[in-house]
Amino acid sequence: MTTTDISGTVPATAGHNLNALAVPPVPFDTHHLWTNWAGNQSATPAFTVRPRTEQEVVDTVRFAIKEGLPVRAVGAGHSFTPLVQTGGILMDLSGLSGITGTDPALRRVRAKGGTPISAFGDPLWEQGLALSNQGDIDKQSISGAISTGTHGSGIELGSFSSSLRWVRLVNGHGEIVEIGEDRLHELRAAQVALGTLGIFLEVELQVVDSYHLQERITYPTWEETSATWDADIADNRHYSFLWCPGEDSAELYELPTPAGERMTGRSYTKRYNSVKLNEATDISLEEGSRRDRSYRIYPGGFMIPFHEMEYYVPVEHGKEAVERVQDLIRTTHPDQKYPMEVRWVKQDEGYLSPFAKRDTTVISVSGAPGTNYWPYLRDVDAVLQDFDARAHWGKIHFMTRARLEKLYPELDSFLQVRREFDPNGVFLNDHTRALLG
Ligand SMILES: Cc1cc2nc3c(=O)[nH]c(=O)nc-3n(C[C@H](O)[C@H](O)[C@H](O)COP(=O)(O)OP(=O)(O)OC[C@H]3O[C@@H](n4cnc5c(N)ncnc54)[C@H](O)[C@@H]3O)c2cc1C
């Protein structure tokens, strides 16, 4: 069984025969230390490039092919897994940013590959459009979010990947390729590809008519959460909760809680539903009952780093799986205090999508940076394997190639596309090669 090291630092130019005279044809840094948001992944690539144009991306990929250097793309660096590490060329796409077009009739938007999610809100709203859903933050790049299956919560709402309708990318042959709905096989591979098909230059997403949201925050006991489980999932556009195993749990995620309330065993529960608002009179910024445009309601804070693992179980097993993890914390890991976040995602068709063909309950747990949380995360992994859990590609997980073969019925379809797009593995690193090589 092939395993993948998820906690390492990649040394500069590891395993590559660098010709000292060959340098990228675009401005670059050499041996610049890169670290992800959470601080648990780092690398020192031979070259870090920040292309500003499509041509600079193409030129860099062609240079890499010629010199035998691997390339990895980085968006906002918000993944907890070693997805972007490389000893070759790290391509920071943050300079390739901005909305490039909207089609209000078809409800579509196009944006450059490095555009942050936060940059979609205002321009879409001006066209009467909005992203159909968003996650806990809006700092990620759109390509990073798509590439890992990033999602919000709502049983009728799919992930960012599921909204991808077209992508323009540079593949491992150094060619620009456009994949739309007329190339469904390749589109389903591109919908979650971990950067292994090439560099996304521009993407087109399905969006929806603009909408306002009404927030309702409550603090139920577990018995109350359990009693209204099915109705809450079905009746709310967005339903999610953060269950607190201890009194100090809420502050670890900076969750506002009612004064004097004991949070042990309670949840910080979010319900967001569409509401018609007159913006002149109806906007409310009151914590716990905000009313505002959708894109102003979704994103939260998360300033204090944590190390997160997130697994996905079929929706019909959601409650049992959550209760098994609660029991594990109480009986075996009472020192683990981070809230458990529980969300829902609608099924989709992406070959590597963790939501492929199954409506999903999302369970995430976190460890404190600087502590040995590995026994806890491994035990959660073991418990959730009983439910055929898949994992968030961008959060800590213990997936192996053997496990992927069991969990992803379309894995071979994905691998076929990956090998066509990048037969020489230009866009692989050790982590992705072990899983998808
Ligand atoms: C505080 C915090 C909150 C989070 N909240 C959520 C949440 O609510 N829901 C959720 O599902 N996840 C969440 N995540 C996880 C996060 O959304 C994913 O890890 C996401 O991939 C990060 O986007 P990024 O732009 O930082 O991508 P990176 O981490 O930089 O890259 C992720 C992958 O995308 C690839 N990539 C990036 N740009 C390109 C490109 N232009 N072309 C091709 N490949 C590319 C990279 O090579 C890599 O494989 C959260 C993470 C943090 C740290």
Coordinates of C-alpha atoms and ligand atoms in Angstrom, one line a residue:
M1 CA 0.0 0.0 0.0
T2 CA 1.4 3.4 -0.9
T3 CA 1.2 6.0 1.8
T4 CA 1.7 9.7 1.5
D5 CA 3.7 11.9 4.0
I6 CA 1.4 14.7 5.0
S7 CA 3.7 16.5 7.4
G8 CA 6.9 17.3 5.7
T9 CA 9.1 20.0 4.3
V10 CA 10.3 19.6 0.7
P11 CA 13.9 20.6 0.3
A12 CA 15.0 22.8 -2.5
T13 CA 15.4 21.0 -5.9
A14 CA 14.8 17.6 -4.3
G15 CA 15.6 14.9 -6.8
H16 CA 16.1 17.3 -9.8
N17 CA 19.1 17.9 -11.9
L18 CA 19.1 21.7 -12.1
N19 CA 21.1 23.3 -14.8
A20 CA 22.5 26.3 -12.9
L21 CA 22.3 28.5 -16.1
A22 CA 18.7 27.8 -16.9
V23 CA 16.3 30.3 -15.3
P24 CA 12.6 30.9 -16.0
P25 CA 11.8 33.4 -18.8
V26 CA 9.7 35.5 -16.4
P27 CA 10.6 37.3 -13.2
F28 CA 11.3 34.9 -10.3
D29 CA 12.6 34.4 -6.8
T30 CA 15.0 31.6 -6.0
H31 CA 14.9 29.4 -2.9
H32 CA 12.2 31.5 -1.3
L33 CA 10.6 29.7 1.7
W34 CA 6.9 29.1 1.2
T35 CA 4.6 28.3 4.1
N36 CA 0.9 27.7 4.0
W37 CA -1.8 29.6 6.0
A38 CA -1.8 27.1 8.9
G39 CA 2.0 26.9 9.1
N40 CA 2.0 23.1 8.9
Q41 CA 3.4 22.9 5.3
S42 CA 6.5 24.5 3.8
A43 CA 8.8 24.2 0.8
T44 CA 11.7 25.9 -0.7
P45 CA 11.2 25.7 -4.5
A46 CA 14.1 26.3 -6.9
F47 CA 12.0 29.1 -8.5
T48 CA 8.9 31.0 -7.4
V49 CA 7.2 32.8 -10.3
R50 CA 4.2 35.2 -10.1
P51 CA 2.9 35.4 -13.7
R52 CA 0.8 38.5 -14.6
T53 CA -0.3 37.2 -18.0
E54 CA -1.4 34.0 -19.7
Q55 CA 1.7 34.1 -21.8
E56 CA 4.0 34.2 -18.8
V57 CA 2.2 31.0 -17.5
V58 CA 2.7 29.3 -20.8
D59 CA 6.3 30.4 -21.1
T60 CA 7.0 29.1 -17.6
V61 CA 5.4 25.7 -18.1
R62 CA 7.3 25.3 -21.4
F63 CA 10.5 26.2 -19.6
A64 CA 9.8 23.7 -16.9
I65 CA 9.1 20.9 -19.5
K66 CA 12.3 21.7 -21.3
E67 CA 14.4 21.7 -18.1
G68 CA 12.6 18.7 -16.5
L69 CA 11.4 20.7 -13.6
P70 CA 8.1 20.0 -11.8
V71 CA 5.5 22.8 -11.4
R72 CA 2.9 23.3 -8.7
A73 CA 0.3 26.1 -8.6
V74 CA -0.5 27.9 -5.4
G75 CA -3.6 30.0 -4.9
A76 CA -4.1 31.4 -1.4
G77 CA -2.1 28.6 0.3
H78 CA -5.1 27.7 2.6
S79 CA -4.8 23.9 2.1
F80 CA -3.5 21.9 5.1
T81 CA -2.1 19.1 2.9
P82 CA 1.2 19.1 0.9
L83 CA -0.6 19.9 -2.3
V84 CA 1.5 22.8 -3.5
Q85 CA 5.0 21.8 -2.3
T86 CA 7.6 21.4 -4.9
G87 CA 11.4 21.6 -5.2
G88 CA 10.9 22.8 -8.8
I89 CA 8.7 25.8 -9.8
L90 CA 6.1 27.2 -7.5
M91 CA 3.6 29.2 -9.6
D92 CA 1.8 31.8 -7.5
L93 CA -1.4 32.7 -9.5
S94 CA -2.4 35.7 -7.3
G95 CA -1.4 38.1 -10.0
L96 CA -3.8 36.5 -12.5
S97 CA -7.0 37.9 -10.9
G98 CA -10.3 39.5 -11.9
I99 CA -13.7 38.9 -13.3
T100 CA -13.5 38.7 -17.1
G101 CA -17.2 38.5 -18.0
T102 CA -20.8 37.8 -16.9
D103 CA -23.8 36.4 -18.7
P104 CA -26.9 37.3 -16.6
A105 CA -29.2 35.4 -18.9
L106 CA -27.3 32.2 -18.6
R107 CA -26.3 33.1 -15.0
R108 CA -22.6 32.5 -15.7
V109 CA -19.4 34.3 -14.7
R110 CA -15.9 34.0 -16.0
A111 CA -12.8 34.9 -13.9
K112 CA -9.1 34.6 -14.1
G113 CA -7.6 31.6 -12.3
G114 CA -6.1 33.4 -9.3
T115 CA -9.2 35.5 -8.5
P116 CA -10.1 35.3 -4.8
I117 CA -13.6 34.2 -3.8
S118 CA -14.0 37.6 -2.1
A119 CA -13.7 39.4 -5.5
F120 CA -16.9 37.8 -6.9
G121 CA -19.4 39.5 -4.5
D122 CA -19.7 43.1 -5.7
P123 CA -19.3 42.6 -9.5
L124 CA -21.8 39.7 -9.5
W125 CA -24.3 41.7 -7.4
E126 CA -24.2 44.6 -9.9
Q127 CA -25.3 42.1 -12.6
G128 CA -28.1 40.7 -10.4
L129 CA -26.1 37.5 -9.7
A130 CA -24.4 35.7 -6.8
L131 CA -22.4 32.6 -6.0
S132 CA -25.0 30.0 -5.0
N133 CA -23.1 29.1 -1.8
Q134 CA -19.9 29.9 0.0
G135 CA -17.8 28.4 2.8
D136 CA -16.6 29.7 6.1
I137 CA -14.1 32.1 4.6
D138 CA -13.7 33.8 1.2
K139 CA -9.9 34.2 1.1
Q140 CA -9.2 31.2 -1.2
S141 CA -8.6 31.6 -4.9
I142 CA -11.3 30.3 -7.1
S143 CA -9.0 27.7 -8.7
G144 CA -7.8 26.5 -5.4
A145 CA -11.4 26.1 -4.2
I146 CA -12.4 24.3 -7.3
S147 CA -9.3 22.0 -7.3
T148 CA -10.1 20.6 -3.8
G149 CA -13.9 20.5 -3.8
T150 CA -14.3 23.4 -1.4
H151 CA -17.9 23.9 -0.2
G152 CA -20.3 25.6 2.1
S153 CA -23.3 24.0 3.7
G154 CA -26.8 23.1 2.4
I155 CA -28.2 19.8 1.3
E156 CA -29.5 21.4 -2.0
L157 CA -26.2 23.2 -2.7
G158 CA -23.1 21.8 -4.4
S159 CA -19.4 22.6 -4.0
F160 CA -17.5 25.2 -6.0
S161 CA -16.3 22.3 -8.2
S162 CA -19.8 21.3 -9.2
S163 CA -20.4 24.8 -10.6
L164 CA -17.5 24.7 -13.0
R165 CA -18.8 24.8 -16.6
W166 CA -15.6 25.7 -18.5
V167 CA -11.9 26.1 -17.9
R168 CA -9.0 27.3 -19.9
L169 CA -5.7 25.7 -18.8
V170 CA -2.1 25.1 -19.7
N171 CA -1.5 21.3 -19.8
G172 CA 1.7 19.3 -19.3
H173 CA 2.5 19.6 -23.1
G174 CA 2.7 23.4 -22.7
E175 CA -0.6 23.8 -24.7
I176 CA -3.6 26.0 -23.8
V177 CA -6.7 23.8 -23.7
E178 CA -10.3 24.8 -23.3
I179 CA -12.7 22.3 -21.6
G180 CA -16.4 23.0 -21.7
E181 CA -19.6 21.1 -21.4
D182 CA -19.0 19.6 -24.9
R183 CA -16.1 17.8 -23.3
L184 CA -17.9 16.4 -20.3
H185 CA -15.4 13.6 -19.6
E186 CA -12.6 16.0 -19.3
L187 CA -14.7 18.6 -17.5
R188 CA -15.6 16.0 -14.8
A189 CA -11.9 15.4 -14.3
A190 CA -11.1 19.1 -14.1
Q191 CA -13.9 19.7 -11.5
V192 CA -11.6 18.4 -8.8
A193 CA -8.1 17.9 -10.0
L194 CA -5.7 19.0 -7.3
G195 CA -3.7 21.0 -9.8
T196 CA -2.6 17.8 -11.7
L197 CA -4.1 18.6 -15.1
G198 CA -2.3 21.9 -15.5
I199 CA -2.6 25.6 -14.6
F200 CA -6.1 27.1 -14.6
L201 CA -5.9 30.4 -16.4
E202 CA -9.6 31.2 -16.5
V203 CA -12.8 29.5 -15.2
E204 CA -16.5 29.8 -15.9
L205 CA -19.0 29.1 -13.1
Q206 CA -22.7 28.6 -12.9
V207 CA -24.1 31.2 -10.5
V208 CA -27.6 32.1 -9.4
D209 CA -29.8 35.2 -9.2
S210 CA -28.7 37.5 -6.4
Y211 CA -30.3 36.9 -3.0
H212 CA -30.3 38.2 0.5
L213 CA -29.9 36.0 3.6
Q214 CA -31.4 36.1 7.0
E215 CA -29.1 34.6 9.7
R216 CA -30.3 32.8 12.8
I217 CA -27.8 31.6 15.4
T218 CA -28.8 29.3 18.2
Y219 CA -27.0 27.3 20.9
P220 CA -28.9 24.0 21.3
T221 CA -28.0 21.1 23.4
W222 CA -27.1 17.8 21.6
E223 CA -30.6 16.4 22.5
E224 CA -32.2 19.5 20.8
T225 CA -29.9 19.2 17.8
S226 CA -30.7 15.5 17.4
A227 CA -34.5 16.0 17.8
T228 CA -34.7 18.4 14.8
W229 CA -32.0 16.8 12.7
D230 CA -33.9 15.9 9.5
A231 CA -36.1 19.0 9.5
D232 CA -33.1 21.3 10.0
I233 CA -31.3 19.7 7.1
A234 CA -34.3 19.8 4.8
D235 CA -35.9 23.2 5.8
N236 CA -32.9 25.5 5.8
R237 CA -31.0 26.8 2.8
H238 CA -27.9 26.7 4.8
Y239 CA -27.7 24.6 8.1
S240 CA -24.5 23.8 10.0
F241 CA -23.3 23.6 13.5
L242 CA -20.1 23.6 15.6
W243 CA -20.4 21.2 18.5
C244 CA -18.4 22.2 21.5
P245 CA -16.8 19.4 23.5
G246 CA -15.7 21.7 26.3
E247 CA -16.1 25.2 27.8
D248 CA -13.0 26.6 26.1
S249 CA -14.0 25.1 22.7
A250 CA -15.9 28.2 21.3
E251 CA -13.0 30.6 21.8
L252 CA -10.7 28.4 19.8
Y253 CA -12.7 29.2 16.8
E254 CA -13.6 32.7 18.0
L255 CA -17.3 31.8 18.2
P256 CA -19.5 34.4 19.8
T257 CA -21.5 32.8 22.7
P258 CA -24.2 34.1 25.0
A259 CA -22.8 35.5 28.3
G260 CA -23.0 33.0 31.1
E261 CA -24.1 30.1 28.9
R262 CA -22.3 26.8 29.5
M263 CA -21.2 25.6 26.0
T264 CA -20.0 22.0 26.9
G265 CA -22.1 19.7 24.8
R266 CA -23.9 22.6 23.0
S267 CA -23.5 23.8 19.5
Y268 CA -23.1 27.1 17.8
T269 CA -25.7 26.5 15.1
K270 CA -26.2 28.6 11.9
R271 CA -29.3 28.8 9.8
Y272 CA -29.3 31.0 6.7
N273 CA -32.4 31.4 4.6
S274 CA -33.3 33.6 1.6
V275 CA -35.3 36.7 2.4
K276 CA -36.5 39.6 0.4
L277 CA -35.0 42.8 1.7
N278 CA -35.3 46.5 1.0
E279 CA -31.6 47.5 1.4
A280 CA -32.6 51.0 2.5
T281 CA -34.4 49.8 5.6
D282 CA -33.9 46.1 6.2
I283 CA -30.2 45.4 6.5
S284 CA -29.2 44.3 10.0
L285 CA -25.7 43.8 11.2
E286 CA -26.8 42.5 14.6
E287 CA -24.7 39.5 15.6
G288 CA -26.8 36.3 15.4
S289 CA -29.6 37.8 13.4
R290 CA -27.9 39.6 10.5
R291 CA -29.8 40.4 7.3
D292 CA -27.7 41.3 4.3
R293 CA -26.5 40.3 0.8
S294 CA -25.5 36.6 0.7
Y295 CA -21.8 37.2 0.1
R296 CA -21.6 39.4 3.2
I297 CA -23.3 36.8 5.4
Y298 CA -21.3 33.7 4.6
P299 CA -17.6 34.5 5.4
G300 CA -16.5 34.3 9.0
G301 CA -13.2 35.0 10.7
F302 CA -10.8 32.2 11.6
M303 CA -7.7 34.3 12.4
I304 CA -6.1 31.9 14.8
P305 CA -4.4 29.0 13.0
F306 CA -5.6 25.4 13.6
H307 CA -4.9 22.2 11.9
E308 CA -8.1 20.7 10.4
M309 CA -9.1 17.3 9.1
E310 CA -12.4 16.9 7.3
Y311 CA -14.2 13.7 6.3
Y312 CA -17.4 13.1 4.3
V313 CA -20.0 10.4 5.0
P314 CA -23.2 9.5 3.1
V315 CA -26.0 11.7 4.5
E316 CA -28.1 8.7 5.8
H317 CA -25.2 7.9 8.2
G318 CA -24.5 11.5 9.2
K319 CA -26.0 11.5 12.7
E320 CA -24.6 8.1 13.7
A321 CA -21.1 9.2 12.4
V322 CA -21.2 12.4 14.4
E323 CA -22.2 10.6 17.6
R324 CA -19.4 8.1 17.1
V325 CA -16.9 10.9 16.9
Q326 CA -18.5 12.6 20.0
D327 CA -18.1 9.3 21.9
L328 CA -14.5 9.0 20.8
I329 CA -13.7 12.5 22.1
R330 CA -15.4 11.8 25.4
T331 CA -14.0 8.4 26.1
T332 CA -10.5 8.5 24.5
H333 CA -9.5 12.1 23.7
P334 CA -11.1 14.4 26.3
D335 CA -8.1 16.8 25.9
Q336 CA -9.2 17.6 22.3
K337 CA -11.2 20.8 22.6
Y338 CA -11.7 22.2 19.1
P339 CA -15.4 22.3 18.0
M340 CA -16.5 19.6 15.6
E341 CA -18.0 21.3 12.5
V342 CA -20.9 19.5 10.8
R343 CA -22.2 20.6 7.3
W344 CA -24.0 19.2 4.3
V345 CA -23.3 19.1 0.6
K346 CA -25.3 18.0 -2.4
Q347 CA -24.0 15.3 -4.6
D348 CA -22.3 16.0 -7.9
E349 CA -20.5 14.3 -10.8
G350 CA -16.8 15.2 -10.5
Y351 CA -14.6 12.1 -10.9
L352 CA -12.5 13.0 -7.8
S353 CA -15.3 15.0 -6.0
P354 CA -15.7 13.7 -2.5
F355 CA -19.4 14.3 -3.1
A356 CA -19.5 12.2 -6.3
K357 CA -23.0 10.6 -6.5
R358 CA -23.7 10.9 -2.8
D359 CA -25.4 13.6 -0.7
T360 CA -23.0 14.1 2.1
T361 CA -22.7 15.0 5.8
V362 CA -19.4 16.8 6.4
I363 CA -17.5 16.2 9.7
S364 CA -14.5 18.2 10.6
V365 CA -12.2 18.2 13.6
S366 CA -9.1 20.1 14.4
G367 CA -5.9 19.8 16.4
A368 CA -3.9 22.6 18.1
P369 CA -0.8 23.6 16.3
G370 CA 2.3 22.6 18.2
T371 CA 0.6 19.6 20.0
N372 CA 0.6 15.9 19.1
Y373 CA -2.9 15.6 17.7
W374 CA -2.0 12.7 15.4
P375 CA -3.4 9.9 17.6
Y376 CA -6.8 11.8 17.8
L377 CA -7.0 12.4 14.0
R378 CA -6.0 8.8 13.3
D379 CA -8.7 7.6 15.6
V380 CA -11.3 9.8 13.9
D381 CA -10.1 8.5 10.6
A382 CA -10.5 4.9 11.9
V383 CA -14.1 5.5 13.2
L384 CA -15.2 7.2 10.0
Q385 CA -13.8 4.5 7.8
D386 CA -16.8 2.4 9.0
F387 CA -19.0 4.8 7.0
D388 CA -16.9 4.7 3.8
A389 CA -15.8 8.3 4.5
R390 CA -14.0 10.3 1.8
A391 CA -11.8 13.3 2.7
H392 CA -11.3 16.9 1.9
W393 CA -8.3 17.0 -0.4
G394 CA -7.1 20.3 1.1
K395 CA -7.4 19.2 4.8
I396 CA -5.5 16.7 6.8
H397 CA -6.4 13.1 5.8
F398 CA -5.0 9.6 5.8
M399 CA -6.1 8.6 2.3
T400 CA -3.9 6.1 0.3
R401 CA -4.1 5.0 -3.3
A402 CA -5.7 1.8 -2.2
R403 CA -8.4 3.6 -0.3
L404 CA -9.1 5.9 -3.2
E405 CA -9.6 2.9 -5.4
K406 CA -12.3 1.7 -3.1
L407 CA -13.9 5.1 -2.5
Y408 CA -13.9 6.7 -6.0
P409 CA -15.7 4.6 -8.6
E410 CA -14.5 7.0 -11.4
L411 CA -10.9 7.1 -10.3
D412 CA -9.7 5.3 -13.5
S413 CA -11.6 7.9 -15.6
F414 CA -9.8 10.7 -13.8
L415 CA -6.4 9.0 -14.2
Q416 CA -7.0 8.5 -17.9
V417 CA -7.5 12.3 -18.4
R418 CA -4.6 13.1 -16.1
R419 CA -2.2 11.0 -18.1
E420 CA -3.4 12.5 -21.4
F421 CA -3.0 16.0 -20.1
D422 CA 0.3 15.5 -18.3
P423 CA 2.0 12.2 -19.4
N424 CA 5.3 13.2 -17.9
G425 CA 4.0 14.3 -14.5
V426 CA 5.1 17.9 -14.8
F427 CA 2.3 18.9 -12.4
L428 CA 2.9 16.1 -9.8
N429 CA 4.7 16.3 -6.5
D430 CA 5.4 13.5 -4.0
H431 CA 1.9 13.8 -2.4
T432 CA -0.1 13.8 -5.6
R433 CA 2.1 11.2 -7.3
A434 CA 1.4 8.8 -4.4
L435 CA -2.3 9.3 -4.7
L436 CA -2.8 9.9 -8.4
G437 CA 0.4 9.1 -10.3
Ligands
LIG1 C1 -9.3 29.2 7.6 C2 -9.8 28.2 6.6 C3 -11.1 28.0 6.3 C4 -11.5 27.1 5.3 N1 -12.9 27.0 5.1 C5 -13.3 26.0 4.2 C6 -14.7 25.8 4.0 O1 -15.5 26.5 4.5 N2 -15.0 24.8 3.1 C7 -14.1 24.0 2.5 O2 -14.5 23.1 1.7 N3 -12.8 24.2 2.7 C8 -12.4 25.2 3.5 N4 -11.0 25.4 3.7 C9 -10.1 24.7 2.8 C10 -9.8 25.5 1.5 O3 -10.9 26.0 0.9 C11 -9.1 24.6 0.5 O4 -7.9 24.0 1.0 C12 -8.7 25.4 -0.8 O5 -8.1 24.5 -1.7 C13 -7.8 26.6 -0.5 O6 -7.8 27.4 -1.7 P1 -6.4 28.1 -2.0 O7 -6.7 29.2 -3.0 O8 -5.8 28.5 -0.8 O9 -5.7 26.9 -2.7 P2 -4.2 26.3 -2.4 O10 -4.2 25.7 -1.0 O11 -3.2 27.4 -2.7 O12 -4.2 25.2 -3.5 C14 -5.1 24.1 -3.4 C15 -4.9 23.3 -4.7 O13 -5.4 24.0 -5.8 C16 -4.3 24.0 -6.8 N5 -4.4 25.3 -7.5 C17 -4.4 26.5 -7.0 N6 -4.5 27.4 -8.0 C18 -4.5 26.7 -9.2 C19 -4.6 27.1 -10.6 N7 -4.7 28.4 -11.0 N8 -4.6 26.1 -11.5 C20 -4.5 24.8 -11.1 N9 -4.5 24.4 -9.8 C21 -4.5 25.4 -8.9 C22 -3.0 23.8 -6.1 O14 -2.0 23.3 -6.9 C23 -3.5 22.8 -5.0 O15 -3.5 21.5 -5.5 C24 -10.6 26.3 4.6 C25 -9.2 26.5 4.9 C26 -8.8 27.4 5.9 C27 -7.3 27.6 6.2

